[in-house]
Amino acid sequence: MISFNEIAGNALLFFLVFGMSATVDIHMLLLQLKNIRAILMGVFLQFAILPMLGFLVVKFGTLERSAGISLLVVTSSPGGSYSNWWCSIFNADLALSVTMTAISTLLSVVLMPANLLIYSKYAFDHEDDTIVESLDFNSLFIALTVVISAIGLGLFASAKVHSYKFNIYANKLGNYAGISLVVFSALLSNTSGGGDQKIWNHEWQFYVGVMLPCLGGLCLSNLLTTFVSLNKPERVTLSVECCYQNVGIATSVALTMFQGEELATAMAVPLYYGLLEAVILGLYCIGAWKLGWTKAPKNINFFTMIGTSFEVLTTEHGDLIAIEVSLPKNQKDMKERTKMGSDGEILHLKHSIDDEEMNCGDAKCGWKCLTAPILPSPTKPKEPSGLQLPEVPFESEEAPSTPVRKGSQKRLQDQEGLHMYSLW
């Protein structure tokens, strides 16, 4: 019989994933589905790099057997929906995070047991498939159903409602559900586990060994994503996806496999790793924000940054300052535009002038309108959120003397009959 804790946990999980998925503009998610380089890199980091780092620590370190098995399970269990919450709070690429959650959730049904089977065989003598047999596949499939259904319904709602205001409310719902799920999981871990977990009664090798996969994964994910030239918010997203693990699976395996002192040691690993990933990724995300690696400006207030969904507002802002392909100079241009516009739909273009960044036209805005992919806009305009991007204070060396370089606007208006509408 399903317990109340399972029902409550799955309900919070559903609202978390639904809220984050409904935050994402459907066009941005479709673009991320075509971002093969980022998706393949994310899968490689989650199912190859971090499990390998865990195996190396267990194989060549001095961890006890129970702690080593627990660490293998931790590093082989992708974090899933919790990573969406981190990417939302710190304004990384949420569309990519939702895409990776859907893909990694499906792949983990096969790749997680495969990793555990391979690495436990070579890390321990006579271990074979004992760890895999201890996995609770019923819970895994329930979580799979909850996550996939929540993603599907969230994306459907985002496309159907077609409102930036709805995206904002959905993001708040997801954030509140995420906070509630973190608190609920913490309370549950303190009331279950069968005794003293002795998290602070270990030798220094235990703490270093459990910490190394998290730190190593964070460093390697940043190096590899930079090497393949992903944009900066995508690098932050994949780094979070790589390091944030589902420690609940390791807790379940420990409860099934061990008793007594071994159980206490095994339970300490997911608890300690959970604390580590929260602290390390929190500091990393703050550092990434201050370095300008997220969608939030680095010089705004911290509480404004974590309380604002720049995933939604920057998309809406880009639509407002877009250059509309309209009012062509002659009928020939009209035919060309109709052909480009996919059955006559108006296209919104984001341009850069001579490969430089262009401001929207308001010197007080502080937002730079970067070159973005061409997206078709639906016949019905998307309902505005009613919110504005927070005011960004200029740093003295960055304050522009003119929002657009002299002559740039004229060239835009003359280029192929395009007309710019200044909404700012």
Short mmCIF file of C-alpha atoms in Angstrom, two decimals:
data_model
loop_
_atom_site.label_atom_id
_atom_site.label_comp_id
_atom_site.label_asym_id
_atom_site.label_seq_id
_atom_site.Cartn_x
_atom_site.Cartn_y
_atom_site.Cartn_z
CA MET A 1 0.00 0.00 0.00
CA ILE A 2 1.28 3.45 -0.93
CA SER A 3 2.09 5.55 2.12
CA PHE A 4 1.18 9.18 2.74
CA ASN A 5 4.85 10.17 2.44
CA GLU A 6 5.05 8.68 -1.06
CA ILE A 7 1.86 10.43 -2.17
CA ALA A 8 2.97 13.79 -0.74
CA GLY A 9 6.48 13.48 -2.23
CA ASN A 10 5.20 12.56 -5.68
CA ALA A 11 2.61 15.36 -5.58
CA LEU A 12 5.28 17.95 -4.75
CA LEU A 13 7.51 16.45 -7.45
CA PHE A 14 4.71 16.77 -10.00
CA PHE A 15 4.04 20.43 -9.19
CA LEU A 16 7.77 21.21 -9.26
CA VAL A 17 8.27 19.70 -12.71
CA PHE A 18 4.94 21.01 -14.04
CA GLY A 19 5.74 24.54 -12.89
CA MET A 20 9.22 24.55 -14.42
CA SER A 21 8.00 23.05 -17.69
CA ALA A 22 5.11 25.53 -17.93
CA THR A 23 7.61 28.36 -17.42
CA VAL A 24 9.42 27.53 -20.66
CA ASP A 25 8.30 29.05 -23.95
CA ILE A 26 7.50 26.16 -26.28
CA HIS A 27 9.59 27.65 -29.11
CA MET A 28 12.66 27.82 -26.86
CA LEU A 29 12.22 24.18 -25.85
CA LEU A 30 11.91 23.12 -29.50
CA LEU A 31 15.17 24.93 -30.19
CA GLN A 32 16.85 23.08 -27.32
CA LEU A 33 15.63 19.75 -28.69
CA LYS A 34 17.65 20.59 -31.80
CA ASN A 35 20.67 21.53 -29.68
CA ILE A 36 22.27 18.11 -30.17
CA ARG A 37 25.68 19.21 -28.96
CA ALA A 38 24.37 20.37 -25.57
CA ILE A 39 22.12 17.32 -25.12
CA LEU A 40 24.87 14.83 -25.94
CA MET A 41 27.26 16.65 -23.63
CA GLY A 42 24.69 16.57 -20.82
CA VAL A 43 24.10 12.83 -21.24
CA PHE A 44 27.87 12.23 -21.31
CA LEU A 45 28.39 14.21 -18.10
CA GLN A 46 25.52 12.55 -16.23
CA PHE A 47 26.00 8.92 -17.27
CA ALA A 48 29.74 8.71 -18.01
CA ILE A 49 31.80 11.36 -16.20
CA LEU A 50 30.24 11.41 -12.71
CA PRO A 51 29.80 7.60 -12.40
CA MET A 52 33.43 7.19 -13.50
CA LEU A 53 34.59 9.69 -10.87
CA GLY A 54 32.66 7.80 -8.20
CA PHE A 55 34.20 4.51 -9.33
CA LEU A 56 37.73 5.93 -9.23
CA VAL A 57 37.23 7.19 -5.66
CA VAL A 58 35.84 3.83 -4.53
CA LYS A 59 38.48 1.79 -6.37
CA PHE A 60 41.56 3.72 -5.31
CA GLY A 61 40.35 5.37 -2.10
CA THR A 62 40.02 4.03 1.40
CA LEU A 63 36.25 4.10 1.86
CA GLU A 64 34.56 1.27 3.71
CA ARG A 65 32.64 -1.20 1.59
CA SER A 66 29.20 0.09 2.64
CA ALA A 67 30.21 3.70 2.04
CA GLY A 68 31.74 2.80 -1.34
CA ILE A 69 28.60 1.03 -2.53
CA SER A 70 26.47 3.96 -1.39
CA LEU A 71 28.74 6.44 -3.22
CA LEU A 72 28.52 4.39 -6.44
CA VAL A 73 24.73 4.58 -6.25
CA VAL A 74 24.81 8.34 -5.59
CA THR A 75 27.07 9.12 -8.54
CA SER A 76 25.01 6.90 -10.86
CA SER A 77 21.65 8.55 -10.02
CA PRO A 78 20.94 11.81 -11.93
CA GLY A 79 19.17 14.46 -9.89
CA GLY A 80 16.23 14.92 -12.24
CA SER A 81 13.74 17.62 -11.31
CA TYR A 82 15.73 19.20 -8.48
CA SER A 83 18.17 20.52 -11.09
CA ASN A 84 15.26 22.40 -12.73
CA TRP A 85 14.70 24.23 -9.48
CA TRP A 86 18.35 25.24 -9.18
CA CYS A 87 18.43 26.46 -12.79
CA SER A 88 15.23 28.43 -12.25
CA ILE A 89 16.33 30.08 -9.01
CA PHE A 90 19.73 31.12 -10.40
CA ASN A 91 18.51 31.88 -13.94
CA ALA A 92 20.53 29.39 -15.95
CA ASP A 93 19.05 27.93 -19.15
CA LEU A 94 15.79 26.47 -17.84
CA ALA A 95 14.63 25.24 -21.27
CA LEU A 96 17.77 23.09 -21.56
CA SER A 97 17.34 21.86 -17.99
CA VAL A 98 13.76 20.71 -18.63
CA THR A 99 14.89 19.01 -21.85
CA MET A 100 17.71 17.22 -20.03
CA THR A 101 15.35 16.14 -17.23
CA ALA A 102 13.03 14.42 -19.70
CA ILE A 103 15.90 12.70 -21.52
CA SER A 104 17.91 11.66 -18.44
CA THR A 105 14.79 10.36 -16.68
CA LEU A 106 14.09 8.02 -19.59
CA LEU A 107 17.73 6.95 -19.99
CA SER A 108 18.28 6.35 -16.27
CA VAL A 109 15.92 3.35 -16.33
CA VAL A 110 18.55 1.52 -18.41
CA LEU A 111 21.85 3.36 -17.88
CA MET A 112 21.74 3.66 -14.09
CA PRO A 113 21.48 -0.14 -13.47
CA ALA A 114 24.05 -0.71 -16.23
CA ASN A 115 26.55 1.65 -14.58
CA LEU A 116 25.99 0.06 -11.17
CA LEU A 117 26.40 -3.43 -12.57
CA ILE A 118 29.66 -2.58 -14.36
CA TYR A 119 31.31 -0.46 -11.68
CA SER A 120 30.34 -2.62 -8.69
CA LYS A 121 31.80 -5.65 -10.45
CA TYR A 122 35.20 -4.00 -10.87
CA ALA A 123 35.20 -2.03 -7.60
CA PHE A 124 34.37 -4.96 -5.27
CA ASP A 125 35.11 -8.65 -5.36
CA HIS A 126 32.15 -11.02 -5.60
CA GLU A 127 29.65 -8.12 -5.70
CA ASP A 128 28.13 -8.92 -9.09
CA ASP A 129 24.53 -7.68 -9.35
CA THR A 130 23.72 -7.38 -5.63
CA ILE A 131 23.39 -3.58 -5.83
CA VAL A 132 21.14 -3.71 -8.88
CA GLU A 133 18.88 -6.23 -7.16
CA SER A 134 18.51 -3.78 -4.25
CA LEU A 135 17.11 -1.03 -6.47
CA ASP A 136 13.44 -0.21 -5.99
CA PHE A 137 12.32 -0.31 -9.62
CA ASN A 138 8.70 0.33 -8.65
CA SER A 139 9.69 3.70 -7.19
CA LEU A 140 11.84 4.44 -10.25
CA PHE A 141 8.96 3.79 -12.64
CA ILE A 142 6.55 5.83 -10.51
CA ALA A 143 9.00 8.75 -10.56
CA LEU A 144 9.42 8.29 -14.32
CA THR A 145 5.65 8.47 -14.84
CA VAL A 146 5.30 11.54 -12.62
CA VAL A 147 8.16 13.44 -14.28
CA ILE A 148 7.24 12.66 -17.88
CA SER A 149 3.53 13.42 -17.36
CA ALA A 150 4.37 16.69 -15.55
CA ILE A 151 6.72 17.80 -18.35
CA GLY A 152 4.15 16.95 -21.03
CA LEU A 153 1.29 18.73 -19.25
CA GLY A 154 3.47 21.74 -18.40
CA LEU A 155 4.62 22.24 -21.97
CA PHE A 156 1.07 21.74 -23.27
CA ALA A 157 -0.23 24.35 -20.82
CA SER A 158 2.52 26.81 -21.80
CA ALA A 159 1.68 26.44 -25.50
CA LYS A 160 -2.10 26.44 -25.01
CA VAL A 161 -2.45 29.31 -22.54
CA HIS A 162 0.08 31.37 -24.52
CA SER A 163 0.68 33.96 -21.82
CA TYR A 164 3.81 35.38 -20.24
CA LYS A 165 1.74 36.06 -17.12
CA PHE A 166 0.91 32.35 -16.93
CA ASN A 167 4.62 31.52 -17.37
CA ILE A 168 5.45 33.76 -14.38
CA TYR A 169 2.79 32.17 -12.17
CA ALA A 170 3.89 28.68 -13.23
CA ASN A 171 7.46 29.53 -12.29
CA LYS A 172 6.36 30.65 -8.84
CA LEU A 173 4.38 27.44 -8.41
CA GLY A 174 7.44 25.39 -9.35
CA ASN A 175 9.71 27.34 -7.02
CA TYR A 176 7.35 26.98 -4.05
CA ALA A 177 6.93 23.27 -4.76
CA GLY A 178 10.72 22.90 -4.99
CA ILE A 179 11.28 24.58 -1.63
CA SER A 180 8.53 22.46 -0.09
CA LEU A 181 10.04 19.29 -1.53
CA VAL A 182 13.49 20.14 -0.14
CA VAL A 183 12.02 20.73 3.34
CA PHE A 184 9.86 17.60 3.09
CA SER A 185 12.83 15.45 2.04
CA ALA A 186 14.96 16.85 4.87
CA LEU A 187 12.25 16.07 7.45
CA LEU A 188 11.72 12.61 6.00
CA SER A 189 15.44 11.80 6.12
CA ASN A 190 15.53 12.76 9.79
CA THR A 191 12.60 10.51 10.68
CA SER A 192 13.71 7.45 8.69
CA GLY A 193 16.95 5.57 8.41
CA GLY A 194 16.89 3.24 11.33
CA GLY A 195 19.19 4.92 13.80
CA ASP A 196 22.20 7.15 14.13
CA GLN A 197 23.73 7.94 10.75
CA LYS A 198 26.96 9.22 12.33
CA ILE A 199 27.63 11.77 9.64
CA TRP A 200 30.30 13.57 11.70
CA ASN A 201 32.05 10.52 13.19
CA HIS A 202 34.24 9.50 10.25
CA GLU A 203 37.86 9.88 9.28
CA TRP A 204 38.88 12.71 6.95
CA GLN A 205 39.19 10.24 4.06
CA PHE A 206 35.42 9.74 4.15
CA TYR A 207 34.64 13.44 3.73
CA VAL A 208 37.25 14.00 1.03
CA GLY A 209 36.24 10.85 -0.85
CA VAL A 210 32.54 11.74 -0.95
CA MET A 211 33.34 15.33 -1.92
CA LEU A 212 35.73 14.55 -4.80
CA PRO A 213 33.15 13.35 -7.38
CA CYS A 214 31.06 16.50 -6.85
CA LEU A 215 34.01 18.90 -7.15
CA GLY A 216 35.61 16.91 -9.97
CA GLY A 217 32.34 16.75 -11.90
CA LEU A 218 31.83 20.49 -11.52
CA CYS A 219 35.31 21.29 -12.83
CA LEU A 220 35.15 18.84 -15.73
CA SER A 221 31.66 19.92 -16.77
CA ASN A 222 32.76 23.55 -17.01
CA LEU A 223 35.89 22.63 -18.95
CA LEU A 224 34.09 20.31 -21.39
CA THR A 225 31.12 22.61 -22.02
CA THR A 226 33.51 25.50 -22.64
CA PHE A 227 35.57 23.32 -24.99
CA VAL A 228 32.51 22.56 -27.16
CA SER A 229 31.59 26.27 -27.18
CA LEU A 230 28.22 26.13 -25.44
CA ASN A 231 26.88 29.50 -24.36
CA LYS A 232 27.39 30.46 -20.74
CA PRO A 233 23.88 29.81 -19.33
CA GLU A 234 24.02 26.37 -20.99
CA ARG A 235 27.36 25.68 -19.28
CA VAL A 236 25.86 26.52 -15.90
CA THR A 237 22.82 24.31 -16.59
CA LEU A 238 24.89 21.27 -17.60
CA SER A 239 27.21 21.74 -14.62
CA VAL A 240 24.21 21.64 -12.29
CA GLU A 241 22.76 18.64 -14.17
CA CYS A 242 26.08 16.80 -13.84
CA CYS A 243 26.66 17.31 -10.11
CA TYR A 244 23.16 17.34 -8.60
CA GLN A 245 22.27 13.73 -7.81
CA ASN A 246 19.23 11.89 -6.52
CA VAL A 247 20.47 10.89 -3.06
CA GLY A 248 17.11 9.30 -2.21
CA ILE A 249 17.92 6.27 -4.39
CA ALA A 250 21.15 5.65 -2.45
CA THR A 251 19.22 5.92 0.81
CA SER A 252 16.75 3.30 -0.40
CA VAL A 253 19.56 0.93 -1.46
CA ALA A 254 21.34 1.36 1.88
CA LEU A 255 18.18 0.51 3.82
CA THR A 256 17.76 -2.64 1.73
CA MET A 257 21.37 -3.91 1.79
CA PHE A 258 22.81 -3.07 5.23
CA GLN A 259 22.16 -3.29 8.93
CA GLY A 260 23.73 -1.96 12.10
CA GLU A 261 27.01 -0.06 11.77
CA GLU A 262 27.20 -0.68 8.02
CA LEU A 263 23.75 0.87 7.61
CA ALA A 264 24.80 3.96 9.57
CA THR A 265 27.91 4.39 7.41
CA ALA A 266 26.03 3.80 4.15
CA MET A 267 23.28 6.25 5.12
CA ALA A 268 25.84 8.94 5.94
CA VAL A 269 27.03 9.06 2.31
CA PRO A 270 23.82 10.35 0.64
CA LEU A 271 23.14 12.67 3.57
CA TYR A 272 26.63 14.19 3.40
CA TYR A 273 26.62 14.36 -0.41
CA GLY A 274 23.23 16.08 -0.31
CA LEU A 275 24.63 18.77 1.98
CA LEU A 276 27.73 19.10 -0.20
CA GLU A 277 25.89 19.49 -3.48
CA ALA A 278 23.61 22.15 -2.01
CA VAL A 279 26.52 24.21 -0.67
CA ILE A 280 28.91 23.71 -3.61
CA LEU A 281 26.31 24.31 -6.32
CA GLY A 282 24.87 27.26 -4.43
CA LEU A 283 28.29 28.93 -4.28
CA TYR A 284 28.98 27.98 -7.89
CA CYS A 285 25.70 29.45 -9.15
CA ILE A 286 26.29 32.69 -7.23
CA GLY A 287 29.78 32.90 -8.71
CA ALA A 288 28.44 32.20 -12.21
CA TRP A 289 25.88 34.97 -11.78
CA LYS A 290 28.53 37.50 -10.67
CA LEU A 291 30.70 36.50 -13.65
CA GLY A 292 27.81 37.13 -16.07
CA TRP A 293 27.27 33.46 -16.95
CA THR A 294 23.52 33.42 -16.24
CA LYS A 295 20.54 35.21 -17.78
CA ALA A 296 20.39 37.59 -14.82
CA PRO A 297 22.55 40.76 -14.90
CA LYS A 298 25.50 40.47 -12.57
CA ASN A 299 25.03 43.90 -10.97
CA ILE A 300 21.46 43.63 -9.68
CA ASN A 301 20.38 42.86 -6.14
CA PHE A 302 20.77 39.21 -5.07
CA PHE A 303 17.17 38.88 -3.90
CA THR A 304 15.94 40.46 -7.12
CA MET A 305 17.97 37.90 -9.05
CA ILE A 306 16.61 34.82 -7.27
CA GLY A 307 13.07 36.23 -7.15
CA THR A 308 12.81 37.08 -10.86
CA SER A 309 12.31 34.63 -13.72
CA PHE A 310 14.61 36.04 -16.38
CA GLU A 311 13.78 32.98 -18.48
CA VAL A 312 10.36 34.55 -19.08
CA LEU A 313 11.12 38.27 -18.89
CA THR A 314 14.08 38.26 -21.27
CA THR A 315 12.04 36.34 -23.84
CA GLU A 316 9.20 38.84 -23.50
CA HIS A 317 11.66 41.73 -23.60
CA GLY A 318 13.18 40.36 -26.80
CA ASP A 319 9.74 40.18 -28.41
CA LEU A 320 9.01 43.80 -27.53
CA ILE A 321 12.18 45.16 -29.09
CA ALA A 322 12.13 42.81 -32.03
CA ILE A 323 12.37 44.03 -35.60
CA GLU A 324 9.18 42.98 -37.30
CA VAL A 325 9.29 41.91 -40.92
CA SER A 326 6.34 43.97 -42.09
CA LEU A 327 5.27 46.72 -44.46
CA PRO A 328 7.55 45.68 -47.35
CA LYS A 329 8.40 48.34 -49.91
CA ASN A 330 6.95 46.50 -52.89
CA GLN A 331 5.00 43.40 -53.93
CA LYS A 332 8.18 41.47 -54.70
CA ASP A 333 9.29 41.91 -51.11
CA MET A 334 5.85 40.80 -49.97
CA LYS A 335 6.17 37.49 -51.82
CA GLU A 336 9.63 36.92 -50.45
CA ARG A 337 8.46 37.65 -46.91
CA THR A 338 5.45 35.36 -47.29
CA LYS A 339 7.73 32.55 -48.35
CA MET A 340 10.08 33.15 -45.45
CA GLY A 341 7.25 33.45 -42.99
CA SER A 342 5.95 29.88 -43.23
CA ASP A 343 2.45 30.25 -44.64
CA GLY A 344 2.33 33.99 -44.15
CA GLU A 345 3.19 34.21 -40.46
CA ILE A 346 5.05 37.31 -39.28
CA LEU A 347 8.62 36.64 -38.24
CA HIS A 348 10.39 38.45 -35.44
CA LEU A 349 14.11 39.00 -35.99
CA LYS A 350 16.82 39.92 -33.53
CA HIS A 351 19.72 41.65 -35.26
CA SER A 352 23.23 42.65 -34.29
CA ILE A 353 24.94 45.52 -36.07
CA ASP A 354 28.22 44.51 -37.72
CA ASP A 355 28.47 41.57 -35.31
CA GLU A 356 28.21 43.97 -32.35
CA GLU A 357 25.60 44.04 -29.61
CA MET A 358 22.71 46.46 -29.99
CA ASN A 359 20.73 48.14 -27.22
CA CYS A 360 16.99 48.44 -27.38
CA GLY A 361 17.11 52.23 -27.61
CA ASP A 362 16.72 53.30 -23.99
CA ALA A 363 19.94 54.43 -22.34
CA LYS A 364 18.44 53.64 -18.92
CA CYS A 365 17.48 50.11 -19.86
CA GLY A 366 20.88 48.50 -19.43
CA TRP A 367 19.82 45.40 -21.36
CA LYS A 368 21.74 44.31 -24.43
CA CYS A 369 19.66 42.66 -27.11
CA LEU A 370 21.80 39.81 -28.35
CA THR A 371 21.43 38.09 -31.67
CA ALA A 372 18.83 35.33 -31.27
CA PRO A 373 17.33 32.66 -33.52
CA ILE A 374 14.48 33.61 -35.84
CA LEU A 375 11.19 32.43 -34.34
CA PRO A 376 7.75 32.51 -35.93
CA SER A 377 5.23 34.40 -33.86
CA PRO A 378 1.72 33.00 -33.63
CA THR A 379 -1.23 34.87 -35.10
CA LYS A 380 -2.46 35.69 -31.60
CA PRO A 381 0.04 37.83 -29.63
CA LYS A 382 1.20 36.35 -26.36
CA GLU A 383 -0.42 37.94 -23.30
CA PRO A 384 2.14 40.19 -21.57
CA SER A 385 3.21 39.44 -18.02
CA GLY A 386 2.63 43.00 -16.85
CA LEU A 387 6.13 42.99 -15.38
CA GLN A 388 9.26 44.79 -16.45
CA LEU A 389 12.87 43.79 -16.32
CA PRO A 390 14.56 45.15 -13.20
CA GLU A 391 16.53 48.33 -13.69
CA VAL A 392 20.20 47.53 -14.22
CA PRO A 393 22.68 50.04 -12.80
CA PHE A 394 25.43 50.88 -15.25
CA GLU A 395 29.02 50.40 -14.27
CA SER A 396 31.03 53.48 -15.11
CA GLU A 397 33.17 51.82 -17.73
CA GLU A 398 30.19 50.17 -19.40
CA ALA A 399 27.76 53.10 -19.55
CA PRO A 400 27.02 53.70 -23.23
CA SER A 401 27.21 57.23 -24.57
CA THR A 402 24.62 56.34 -27.20
CA PRO A 403 22.31 53.34 -27.17
CA VAL A 404 22.85 52.55 -30.85
CA ARG A 405 25.88 53.46 -32.92
CA LYS A 406 25.30 56.42 -35.23
CA GLY A 407 23.87 55.33 -38.55
CA SER A 408 22.99 51.83 -37.41
CA GLN A 409 19.24 52.42 -37.21
CA LYS A 410 19.16 53.91 -40.70
CA ARG A 411 20.97 50.90 -42.16
CA LEU A 412 18.48 48.59 -40.51
CA GLN A 413 15.58 50.46 -42.02
CA ASP A 414 17.12 50.42 -45.48
CA GLN A 415 18.12 46.76 -45.43
CA GLU A 416 15.69 44.70 -47.51
CA GLY A 417 12.73 46.90 -46.61
CA LEU A 418 12.84 46.15 -42.91
CA HIS A 419 11.25 48.65 -40.50
CA MET A 420 12.20 49.01 -36.87
CA TYR A 421 9.57 49.82 -34.29
CA SER A 422 10.99 51.42 -31.18
CA LEU A 423 8.88 50.40 -28.22
CA TRP A 424 11.22 51.84 -25.60
#
